[in-house]
PDB file of C-alpha atoms in Angstrom:
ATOM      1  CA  UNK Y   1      84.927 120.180  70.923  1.00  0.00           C
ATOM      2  CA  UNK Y   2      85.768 119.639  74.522  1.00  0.00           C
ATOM      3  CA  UNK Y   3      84.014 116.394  75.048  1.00  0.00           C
ATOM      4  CA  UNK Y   4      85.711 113.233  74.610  1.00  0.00           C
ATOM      5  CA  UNK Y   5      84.239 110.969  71.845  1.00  0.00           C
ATOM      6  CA  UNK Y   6      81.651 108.518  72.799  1.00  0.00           C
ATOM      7  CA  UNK Y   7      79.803 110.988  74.802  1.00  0.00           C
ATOM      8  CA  UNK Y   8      76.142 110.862  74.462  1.00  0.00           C
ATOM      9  CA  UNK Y   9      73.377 111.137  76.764  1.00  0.00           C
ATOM     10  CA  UNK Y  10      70.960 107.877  77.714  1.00  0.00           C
ATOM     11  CA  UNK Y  11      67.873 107.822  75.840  1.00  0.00           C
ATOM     12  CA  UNK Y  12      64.764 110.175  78.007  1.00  0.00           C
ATOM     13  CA  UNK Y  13      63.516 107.872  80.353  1.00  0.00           C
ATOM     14  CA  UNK Y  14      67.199 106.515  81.524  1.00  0.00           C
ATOM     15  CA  UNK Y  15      68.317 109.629  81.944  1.00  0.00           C
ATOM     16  CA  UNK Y  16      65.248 110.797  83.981  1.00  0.00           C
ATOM     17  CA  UNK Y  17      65.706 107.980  85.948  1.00  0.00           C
ATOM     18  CA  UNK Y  18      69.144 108.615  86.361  1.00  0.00           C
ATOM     19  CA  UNK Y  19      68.845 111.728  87.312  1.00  0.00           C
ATOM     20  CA  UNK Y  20      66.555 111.419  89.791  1.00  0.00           C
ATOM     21  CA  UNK Y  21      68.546 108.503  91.679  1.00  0.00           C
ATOM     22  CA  UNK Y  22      71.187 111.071  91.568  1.00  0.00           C
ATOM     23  CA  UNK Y  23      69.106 113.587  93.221  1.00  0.00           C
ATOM     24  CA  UNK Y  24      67.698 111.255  96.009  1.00  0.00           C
ATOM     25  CA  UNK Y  25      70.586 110.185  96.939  1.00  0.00           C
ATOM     26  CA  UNK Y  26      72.892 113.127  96.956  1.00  0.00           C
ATOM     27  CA  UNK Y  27      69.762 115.027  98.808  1.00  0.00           C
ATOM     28  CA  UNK Y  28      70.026 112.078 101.814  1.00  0.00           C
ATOM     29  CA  UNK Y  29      73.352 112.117 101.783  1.00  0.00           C
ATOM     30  CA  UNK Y  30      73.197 116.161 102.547  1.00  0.00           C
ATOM     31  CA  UNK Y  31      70.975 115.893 105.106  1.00  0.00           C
ATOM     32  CA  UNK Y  32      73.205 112.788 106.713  1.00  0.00           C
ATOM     33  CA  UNK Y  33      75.477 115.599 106.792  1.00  0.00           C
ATOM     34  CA  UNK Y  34      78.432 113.094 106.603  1.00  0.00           C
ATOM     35  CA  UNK Y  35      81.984 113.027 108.356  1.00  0.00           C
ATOM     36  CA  UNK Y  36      84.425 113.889 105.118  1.00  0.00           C
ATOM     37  CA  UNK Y  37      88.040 113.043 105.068  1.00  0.00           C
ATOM     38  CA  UNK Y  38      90.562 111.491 103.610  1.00  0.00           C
ATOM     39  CA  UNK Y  39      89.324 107.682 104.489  1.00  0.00           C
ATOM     40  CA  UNK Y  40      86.205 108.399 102.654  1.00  0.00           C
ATOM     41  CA  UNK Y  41      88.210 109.280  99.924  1.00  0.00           C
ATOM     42  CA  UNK Y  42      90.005 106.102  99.742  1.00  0.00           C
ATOM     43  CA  UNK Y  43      86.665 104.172 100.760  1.00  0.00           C
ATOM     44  CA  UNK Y  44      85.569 105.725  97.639  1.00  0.00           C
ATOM     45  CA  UNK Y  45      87.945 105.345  95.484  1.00  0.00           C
ATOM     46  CA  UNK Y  46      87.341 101.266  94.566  1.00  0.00           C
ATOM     47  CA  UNK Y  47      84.209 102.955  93.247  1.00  0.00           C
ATOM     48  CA  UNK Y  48      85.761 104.859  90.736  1.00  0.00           C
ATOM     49  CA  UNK Y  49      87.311 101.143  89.489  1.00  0.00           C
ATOM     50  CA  UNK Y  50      83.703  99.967  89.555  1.00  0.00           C
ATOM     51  CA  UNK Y  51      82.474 102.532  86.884  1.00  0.00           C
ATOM     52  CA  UNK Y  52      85.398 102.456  84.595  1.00  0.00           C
ATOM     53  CA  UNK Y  53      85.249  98.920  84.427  1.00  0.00           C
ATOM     54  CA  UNK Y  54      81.761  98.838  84.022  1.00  0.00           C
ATOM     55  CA  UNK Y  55      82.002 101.285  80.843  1.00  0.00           C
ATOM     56  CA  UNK Y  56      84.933  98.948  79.274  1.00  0.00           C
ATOM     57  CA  UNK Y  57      81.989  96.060  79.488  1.00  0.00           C
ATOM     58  CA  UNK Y  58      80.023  98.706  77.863  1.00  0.00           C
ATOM     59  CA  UNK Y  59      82.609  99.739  75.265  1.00  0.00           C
ATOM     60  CA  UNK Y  60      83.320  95.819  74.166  1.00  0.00           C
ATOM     61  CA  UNK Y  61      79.136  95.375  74.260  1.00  0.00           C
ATOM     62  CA  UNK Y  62      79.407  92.770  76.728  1.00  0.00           C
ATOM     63  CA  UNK Y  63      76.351  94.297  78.909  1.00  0.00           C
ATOM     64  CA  UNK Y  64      72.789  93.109  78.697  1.00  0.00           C
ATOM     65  CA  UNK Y  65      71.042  96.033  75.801  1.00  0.00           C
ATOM     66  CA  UNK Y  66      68.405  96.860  78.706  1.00  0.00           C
ATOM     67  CA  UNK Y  67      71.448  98.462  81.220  1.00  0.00           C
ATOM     68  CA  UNK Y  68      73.632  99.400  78.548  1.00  0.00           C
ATOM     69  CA  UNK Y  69      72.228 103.057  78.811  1.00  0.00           C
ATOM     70  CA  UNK Y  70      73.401 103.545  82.484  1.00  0.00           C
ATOM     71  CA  UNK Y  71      76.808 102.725  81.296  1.00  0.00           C
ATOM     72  CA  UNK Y  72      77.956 104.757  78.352  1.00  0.00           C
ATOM     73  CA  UNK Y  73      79.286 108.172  78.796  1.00  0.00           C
ATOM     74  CA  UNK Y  74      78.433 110.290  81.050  1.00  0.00           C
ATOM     75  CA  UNK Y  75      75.532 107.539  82.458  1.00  0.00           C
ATOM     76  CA  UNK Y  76      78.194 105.324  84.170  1.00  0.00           C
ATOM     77  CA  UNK Y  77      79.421 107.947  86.359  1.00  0.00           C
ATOM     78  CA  UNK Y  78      75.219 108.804  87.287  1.00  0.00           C
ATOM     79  CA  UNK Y  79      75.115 105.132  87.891  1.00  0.00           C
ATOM     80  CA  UNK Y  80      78.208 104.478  89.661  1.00  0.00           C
ATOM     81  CA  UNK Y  81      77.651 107.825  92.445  1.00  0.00           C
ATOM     82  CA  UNK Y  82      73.808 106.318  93.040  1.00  0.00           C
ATOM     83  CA  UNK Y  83      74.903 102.973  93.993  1.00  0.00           C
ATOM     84  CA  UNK Y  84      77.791 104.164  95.990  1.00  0.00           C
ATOM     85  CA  UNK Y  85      75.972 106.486  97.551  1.00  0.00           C
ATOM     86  CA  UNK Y  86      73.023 104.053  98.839  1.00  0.00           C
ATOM     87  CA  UNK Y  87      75.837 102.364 100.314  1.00  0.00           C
ATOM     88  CA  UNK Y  88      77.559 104.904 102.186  1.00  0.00           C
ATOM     89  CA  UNK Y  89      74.116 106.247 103.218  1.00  0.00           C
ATOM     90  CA  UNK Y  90      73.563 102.619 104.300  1.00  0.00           C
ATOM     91  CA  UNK Y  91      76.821 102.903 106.657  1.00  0.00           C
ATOM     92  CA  UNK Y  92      75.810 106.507 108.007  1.00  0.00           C
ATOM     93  CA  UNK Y  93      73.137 104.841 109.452  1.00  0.00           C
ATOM     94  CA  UNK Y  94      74.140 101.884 110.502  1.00  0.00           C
ATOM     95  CA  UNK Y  95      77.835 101.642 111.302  1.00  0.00           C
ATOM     96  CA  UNK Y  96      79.982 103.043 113.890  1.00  0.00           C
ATOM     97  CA  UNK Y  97      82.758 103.528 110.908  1.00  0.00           C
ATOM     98  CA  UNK Y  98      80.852 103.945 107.831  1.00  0.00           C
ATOM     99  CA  UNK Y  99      83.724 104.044 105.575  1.00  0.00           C
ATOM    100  CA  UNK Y 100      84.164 100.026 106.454  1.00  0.00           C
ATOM    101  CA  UNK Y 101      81.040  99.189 104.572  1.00  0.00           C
ATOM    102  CA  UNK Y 102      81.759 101.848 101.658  1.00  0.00           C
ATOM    103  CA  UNK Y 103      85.210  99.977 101.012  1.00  0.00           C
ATOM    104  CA  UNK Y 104      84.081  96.401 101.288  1.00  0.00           C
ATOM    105  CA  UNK Y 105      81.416  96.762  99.170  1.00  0.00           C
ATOM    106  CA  UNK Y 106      83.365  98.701  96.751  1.00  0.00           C
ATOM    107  CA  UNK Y 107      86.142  96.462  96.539  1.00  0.00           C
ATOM    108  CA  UNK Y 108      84.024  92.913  96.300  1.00  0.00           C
ATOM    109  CA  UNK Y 109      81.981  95.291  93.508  1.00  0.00           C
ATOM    110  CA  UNK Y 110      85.586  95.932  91.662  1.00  0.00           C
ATOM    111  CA  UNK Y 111      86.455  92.459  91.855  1.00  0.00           C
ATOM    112  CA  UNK Y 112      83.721  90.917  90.691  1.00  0.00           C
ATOM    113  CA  UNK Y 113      83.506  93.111  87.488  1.00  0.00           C
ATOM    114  CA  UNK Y 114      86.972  92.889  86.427  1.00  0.00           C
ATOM    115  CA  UNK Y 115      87.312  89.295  87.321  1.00  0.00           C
ATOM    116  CA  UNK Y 116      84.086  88.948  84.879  1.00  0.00           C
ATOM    117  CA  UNK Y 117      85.891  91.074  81.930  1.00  0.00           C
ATOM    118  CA  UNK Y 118      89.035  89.043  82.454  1.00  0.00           C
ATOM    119  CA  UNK Y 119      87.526  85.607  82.494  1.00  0.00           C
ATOM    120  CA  UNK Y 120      85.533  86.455  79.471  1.00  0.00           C
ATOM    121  CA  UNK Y 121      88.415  88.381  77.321  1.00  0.00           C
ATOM    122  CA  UNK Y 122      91.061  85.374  78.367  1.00  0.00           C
ATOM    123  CA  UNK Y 123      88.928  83.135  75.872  1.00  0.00           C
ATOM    124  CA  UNK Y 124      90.475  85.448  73.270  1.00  0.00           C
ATOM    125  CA  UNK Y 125      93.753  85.904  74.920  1.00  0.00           C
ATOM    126  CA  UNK Y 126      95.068  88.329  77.717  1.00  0.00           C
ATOM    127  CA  UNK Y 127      97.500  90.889  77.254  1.00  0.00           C
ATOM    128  CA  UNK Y 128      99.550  91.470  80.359  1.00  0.00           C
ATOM    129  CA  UNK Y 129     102.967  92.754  80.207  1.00  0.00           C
ATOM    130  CA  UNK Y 130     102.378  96.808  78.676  1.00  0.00           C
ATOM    131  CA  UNK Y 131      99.350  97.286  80.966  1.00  0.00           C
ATOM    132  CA  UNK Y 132     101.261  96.084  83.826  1.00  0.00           C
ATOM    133  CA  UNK Y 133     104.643  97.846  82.882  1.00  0.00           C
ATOM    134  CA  UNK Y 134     102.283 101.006  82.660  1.00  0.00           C
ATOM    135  CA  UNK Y 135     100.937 100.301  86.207  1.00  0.00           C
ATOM    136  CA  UNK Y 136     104.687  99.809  87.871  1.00  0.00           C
ATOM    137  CA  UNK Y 137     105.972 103.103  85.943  1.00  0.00           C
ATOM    138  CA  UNK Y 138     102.729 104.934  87.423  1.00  0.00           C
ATOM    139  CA  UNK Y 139     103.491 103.801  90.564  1.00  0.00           C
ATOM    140  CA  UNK Y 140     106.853 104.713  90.853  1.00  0.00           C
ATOM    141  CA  UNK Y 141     106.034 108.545  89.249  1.00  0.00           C
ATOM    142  CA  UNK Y 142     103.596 109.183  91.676  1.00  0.00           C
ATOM    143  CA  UNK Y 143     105.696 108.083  94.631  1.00  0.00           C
ATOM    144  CA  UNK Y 144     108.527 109.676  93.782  1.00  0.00           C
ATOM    145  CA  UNK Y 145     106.684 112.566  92.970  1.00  0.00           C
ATOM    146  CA  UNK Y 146     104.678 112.561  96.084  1.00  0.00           C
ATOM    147  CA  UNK Y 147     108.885 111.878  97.902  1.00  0.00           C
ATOM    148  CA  UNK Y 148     109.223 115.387  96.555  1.00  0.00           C
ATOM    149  CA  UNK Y 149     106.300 116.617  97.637  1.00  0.00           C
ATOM    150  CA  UNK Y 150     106.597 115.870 100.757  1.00  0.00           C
ATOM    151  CA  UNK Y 151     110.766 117.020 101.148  1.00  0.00           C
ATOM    152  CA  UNK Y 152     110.226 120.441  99.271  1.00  0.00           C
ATOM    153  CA  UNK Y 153     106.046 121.097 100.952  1.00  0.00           C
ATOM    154  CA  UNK Y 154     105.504 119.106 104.289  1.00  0.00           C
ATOM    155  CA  UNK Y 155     102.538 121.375 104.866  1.00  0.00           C
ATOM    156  CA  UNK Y 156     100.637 120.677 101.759  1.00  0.00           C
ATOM    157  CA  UNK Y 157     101.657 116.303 101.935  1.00  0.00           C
ATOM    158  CA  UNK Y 158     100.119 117.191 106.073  1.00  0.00           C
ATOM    159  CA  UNK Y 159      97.367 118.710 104.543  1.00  0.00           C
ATOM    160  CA  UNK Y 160      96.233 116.754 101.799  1.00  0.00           C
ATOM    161  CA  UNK Y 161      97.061 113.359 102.832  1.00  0.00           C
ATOM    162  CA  UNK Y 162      96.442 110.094 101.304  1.00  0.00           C
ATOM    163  CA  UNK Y 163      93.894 111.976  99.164  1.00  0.00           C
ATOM    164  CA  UNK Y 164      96.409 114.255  97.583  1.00  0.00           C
ATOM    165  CA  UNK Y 165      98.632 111.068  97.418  1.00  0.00           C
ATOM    166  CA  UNK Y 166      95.770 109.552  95.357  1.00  0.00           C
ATOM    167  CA  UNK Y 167      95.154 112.351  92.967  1.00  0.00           C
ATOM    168  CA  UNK Y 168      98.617 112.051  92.067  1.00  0.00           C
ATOM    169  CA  UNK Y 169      98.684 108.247  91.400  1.00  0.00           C
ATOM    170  CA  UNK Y 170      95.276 108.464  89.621  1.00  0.00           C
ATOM    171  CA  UNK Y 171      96.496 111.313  87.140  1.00  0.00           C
ATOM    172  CA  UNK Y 172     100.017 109.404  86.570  1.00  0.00           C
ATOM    173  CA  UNK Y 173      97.716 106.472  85.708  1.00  0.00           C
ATOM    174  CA  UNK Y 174      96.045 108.026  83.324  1.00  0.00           C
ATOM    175  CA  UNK Y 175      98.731 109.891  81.760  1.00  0.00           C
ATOM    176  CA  UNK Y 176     101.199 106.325  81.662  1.00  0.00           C
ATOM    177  CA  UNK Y 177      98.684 104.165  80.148  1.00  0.00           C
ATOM    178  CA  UNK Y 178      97.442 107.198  77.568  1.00  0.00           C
ATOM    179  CA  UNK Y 179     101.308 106.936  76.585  1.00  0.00           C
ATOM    180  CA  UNK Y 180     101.493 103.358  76.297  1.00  0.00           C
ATOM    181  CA  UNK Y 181      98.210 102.955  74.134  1.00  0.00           C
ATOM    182  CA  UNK Y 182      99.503 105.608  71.848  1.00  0.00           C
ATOM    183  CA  UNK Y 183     103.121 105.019  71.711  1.00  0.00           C
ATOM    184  CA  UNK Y 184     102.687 101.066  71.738  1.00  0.00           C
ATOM    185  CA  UNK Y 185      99.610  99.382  71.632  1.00  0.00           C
ATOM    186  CA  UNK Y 186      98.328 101.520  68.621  1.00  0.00           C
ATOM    187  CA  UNK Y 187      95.249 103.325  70.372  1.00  0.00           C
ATOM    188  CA  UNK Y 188      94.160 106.762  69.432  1.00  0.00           C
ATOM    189  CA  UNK Y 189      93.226 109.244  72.303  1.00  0.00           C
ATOM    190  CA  UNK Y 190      89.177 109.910  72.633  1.00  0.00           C
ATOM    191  CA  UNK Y 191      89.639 113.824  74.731  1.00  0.00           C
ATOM    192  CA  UNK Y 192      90.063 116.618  72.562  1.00  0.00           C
ATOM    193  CA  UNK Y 193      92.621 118.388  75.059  1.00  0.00           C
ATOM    194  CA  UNK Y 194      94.354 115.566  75.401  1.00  0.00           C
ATOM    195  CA  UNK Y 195      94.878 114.774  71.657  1.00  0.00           C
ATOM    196  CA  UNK Y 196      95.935 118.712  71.056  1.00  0.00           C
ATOM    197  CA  UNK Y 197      98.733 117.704  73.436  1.00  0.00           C
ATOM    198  CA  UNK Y 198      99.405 114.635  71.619  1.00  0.00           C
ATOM    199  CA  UNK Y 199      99.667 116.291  68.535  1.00  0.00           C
ATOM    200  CA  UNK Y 200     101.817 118.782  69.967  1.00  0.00           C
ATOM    201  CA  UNK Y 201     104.250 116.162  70.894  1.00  0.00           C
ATOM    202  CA  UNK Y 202     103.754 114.151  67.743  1.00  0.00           C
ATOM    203  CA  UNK Y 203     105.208 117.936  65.833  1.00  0.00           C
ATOM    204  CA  UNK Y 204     108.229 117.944  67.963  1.00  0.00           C
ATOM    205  CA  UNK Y 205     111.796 116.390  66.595  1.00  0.00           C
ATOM    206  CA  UNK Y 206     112.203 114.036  69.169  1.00  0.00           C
ATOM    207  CA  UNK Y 207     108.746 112.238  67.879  1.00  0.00           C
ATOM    208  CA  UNK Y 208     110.036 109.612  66.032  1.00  0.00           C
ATOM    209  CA  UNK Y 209     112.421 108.440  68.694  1.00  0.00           C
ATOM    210  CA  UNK Y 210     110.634 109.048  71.873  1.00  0.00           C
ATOM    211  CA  UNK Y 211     107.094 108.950  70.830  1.00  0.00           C
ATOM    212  CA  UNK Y 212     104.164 111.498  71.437  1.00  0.00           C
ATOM    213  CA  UNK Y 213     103.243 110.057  75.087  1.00  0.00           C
ATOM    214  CA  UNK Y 214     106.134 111.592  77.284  1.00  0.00           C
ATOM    215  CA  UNK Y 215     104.750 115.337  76.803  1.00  0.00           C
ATOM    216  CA  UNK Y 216     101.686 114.199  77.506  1.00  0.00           C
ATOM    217  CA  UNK Y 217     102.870 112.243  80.905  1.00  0.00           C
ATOM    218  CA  UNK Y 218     104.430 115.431  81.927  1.00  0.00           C
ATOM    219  CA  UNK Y 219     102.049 117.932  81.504  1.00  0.00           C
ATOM    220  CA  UNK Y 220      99.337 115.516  83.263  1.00  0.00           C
ATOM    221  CA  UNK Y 221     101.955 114.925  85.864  1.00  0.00           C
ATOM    222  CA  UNK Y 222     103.129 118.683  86.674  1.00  0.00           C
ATOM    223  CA  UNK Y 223      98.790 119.640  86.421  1.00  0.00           C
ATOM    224  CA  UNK Y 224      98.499 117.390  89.273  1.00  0.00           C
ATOM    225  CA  UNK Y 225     101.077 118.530  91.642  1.00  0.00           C
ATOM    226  CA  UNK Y 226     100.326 122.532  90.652  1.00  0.00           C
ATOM    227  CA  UNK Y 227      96.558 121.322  91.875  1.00  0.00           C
ATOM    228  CA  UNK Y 228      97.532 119.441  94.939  1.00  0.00           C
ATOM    229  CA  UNK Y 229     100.080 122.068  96.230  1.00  0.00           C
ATOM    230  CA  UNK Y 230      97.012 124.793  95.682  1.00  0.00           C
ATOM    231  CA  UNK Y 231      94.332 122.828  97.414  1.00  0.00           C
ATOM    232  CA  UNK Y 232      96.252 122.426 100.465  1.00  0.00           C
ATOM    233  CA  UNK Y 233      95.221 125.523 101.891  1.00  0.00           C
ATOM    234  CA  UNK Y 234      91.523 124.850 100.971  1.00  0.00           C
ATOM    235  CA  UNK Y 235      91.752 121.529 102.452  1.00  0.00           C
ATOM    236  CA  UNK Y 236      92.853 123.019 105.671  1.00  0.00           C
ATOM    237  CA  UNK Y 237      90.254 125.796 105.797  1.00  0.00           C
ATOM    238  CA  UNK Y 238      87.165 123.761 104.749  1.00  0.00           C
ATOM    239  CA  UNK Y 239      88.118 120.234 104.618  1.00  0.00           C
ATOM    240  CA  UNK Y 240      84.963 118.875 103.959  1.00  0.00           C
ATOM    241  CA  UNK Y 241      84.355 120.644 101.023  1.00  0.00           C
ATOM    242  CA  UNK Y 242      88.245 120.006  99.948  1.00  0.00           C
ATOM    243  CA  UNK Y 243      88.334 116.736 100.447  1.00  0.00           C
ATOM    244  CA  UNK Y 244      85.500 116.169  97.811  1.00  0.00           C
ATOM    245  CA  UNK Y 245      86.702 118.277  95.278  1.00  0.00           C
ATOM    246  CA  UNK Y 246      90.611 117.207  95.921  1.00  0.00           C
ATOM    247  CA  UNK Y 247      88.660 113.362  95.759  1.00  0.00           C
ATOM    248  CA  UNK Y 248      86.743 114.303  92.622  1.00  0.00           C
ATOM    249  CA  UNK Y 249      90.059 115.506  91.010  1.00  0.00           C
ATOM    250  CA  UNK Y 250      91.664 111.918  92.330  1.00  0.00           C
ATOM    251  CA  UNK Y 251      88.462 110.472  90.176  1.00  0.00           C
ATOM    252  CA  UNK Y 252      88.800 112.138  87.148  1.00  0.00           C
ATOM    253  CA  UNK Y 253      92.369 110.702  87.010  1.00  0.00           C
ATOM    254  CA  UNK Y 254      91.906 107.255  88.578  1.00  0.00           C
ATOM    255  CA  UNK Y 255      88.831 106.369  86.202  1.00  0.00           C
ATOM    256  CA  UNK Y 256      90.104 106.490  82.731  1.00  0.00           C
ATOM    257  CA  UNK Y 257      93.460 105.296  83.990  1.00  0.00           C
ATOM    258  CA  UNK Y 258      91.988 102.312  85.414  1.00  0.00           C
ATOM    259  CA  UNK Y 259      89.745 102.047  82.067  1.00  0.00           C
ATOM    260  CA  UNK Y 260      92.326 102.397  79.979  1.00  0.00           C
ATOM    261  CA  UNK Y 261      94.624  99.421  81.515  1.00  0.00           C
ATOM    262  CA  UNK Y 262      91.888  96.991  81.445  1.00  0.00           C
ATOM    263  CA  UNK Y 263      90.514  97.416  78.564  1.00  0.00           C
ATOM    264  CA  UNK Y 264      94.560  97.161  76.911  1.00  0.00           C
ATOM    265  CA  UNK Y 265      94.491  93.559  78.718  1.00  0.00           C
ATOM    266  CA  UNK Y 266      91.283  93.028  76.901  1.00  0.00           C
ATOM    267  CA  UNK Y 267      91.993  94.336  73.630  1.00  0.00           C
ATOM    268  CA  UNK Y 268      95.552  95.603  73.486  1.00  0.00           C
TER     269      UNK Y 268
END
């Protein structure tokens, strides 16, 4: 097994549906034939907050049953890239700077979804101060991290910009808070790669002292850089094409590190 648990597809006719928003709006968007770079990266990138916290509404069951289905796994991220994409499409055509609209949408989108999970999981009681330690230690990883980067490989920190900056937060996010549901909070780990590294860690001698999370933040951690420093030339040859992929790896980080975080203040 390769798939993390909880994946399932929608019943037929969300998934048809799904599928073809996807398609209309990934067709328009190829024929926009869009300006790619790093600030449509980080435009997209509150989007990526939008569908994790969407699928922690979906996880606690606090979604209406009739949209539930767009918001499981992998339905959230179909959902999430159609309604992202209308906007962008939407600023293509009618914005000098169509990232502006992709951003502000996204981030009144974010806000208004967590601030709904937060308001309705403080009438059971918040918990802050892990989540929030995990955040701060993220932080500070991929900083220093992307300090070294940029000291030892100017050309690839030139290259990949904010976007490679990103991929390394989002990664560190996900690998922190993994290690702080694990280690402290008492959550098990739903990827099967994930939990063979886990268990790895959890066979070592330095287990019952340091935990299982450490390996785990430093194998996600040196993954990331090895991937940034290699994309660097890609991103410089074709950066259209690199910048999606090098924002797609951001994604993959960013989403279940953000999902993780808020559903440990709503559960943890």
């Amino acid at each position: 097994m390769v798939l993390p648990e909880g994946f399932a597809l929608p019943p037929l006719p969300y998934l048809v549906g799904l599928l073809a928003a996807v398609a209309l709006v990934g067709g328009a968007l190829a024929r926009s034939d869009p300006h790619v770079s790093d600030r449509i990266v980080l435009a997209l990138a509150p989007w990526v907050v939008v569908g994790s916290s969407l699928h922690v509404l979906f996880v606690l069951d606090w979604v209406p049953a009739a949209v539930a289905p767009l918001l499981g796994t992998p339905s959230v991220y179909l959902s999430t890239f159609a309604v992202a994409g209308v906007v962008w499409l939407a600023g293509i055509h009618t914005a000098t700077d169509p990232e502006r609209p992709v951003v502000a949408v996204g981030v009144l989108a974010a806000s208004a979804v967590v601030a709904y999970a937060v308001a309705r999981g403080s009438e059971t009681g918040l918990r802050l101060f892990w989540p929030l330690v995990g955040l701060a230690l993220a932080l500070l990883l991929a900083g220093t991290l992307w300090a070294a980067t940029r000291w030892s490989y100017p050309s690839v920190t030139a290259a990949t910009g904010a976007t490679g900056a990103l991929a390394l937060f989002g990664h560190a996010l996900d690998a922190v808070s993994t290690a702080v549901g694990v280690d402290l909070l008492g959550f098990g780990e739903r990827t099967p790669v994930s939990r063979a590294v886990l268990d790895a860690a959890a066979a070592l001698p330095t287990a019952e002292m340091f935990g299982v999370g450490w390996l785990f933040v430093l194998v996600k951690l040196a993954i990331a850089e090895v991937v940034v420093v290699l994309f660097a030339d890609f991103v410089r040859e074709d950066p259209r094409e690199g910048f999606l992929l090098l924002g797609t790896v951001a994604a993959v980080g960013l989403g279940p590190g953000a999902h993780n975080l808020l559903l440990f203040i709503l559960t943890g």
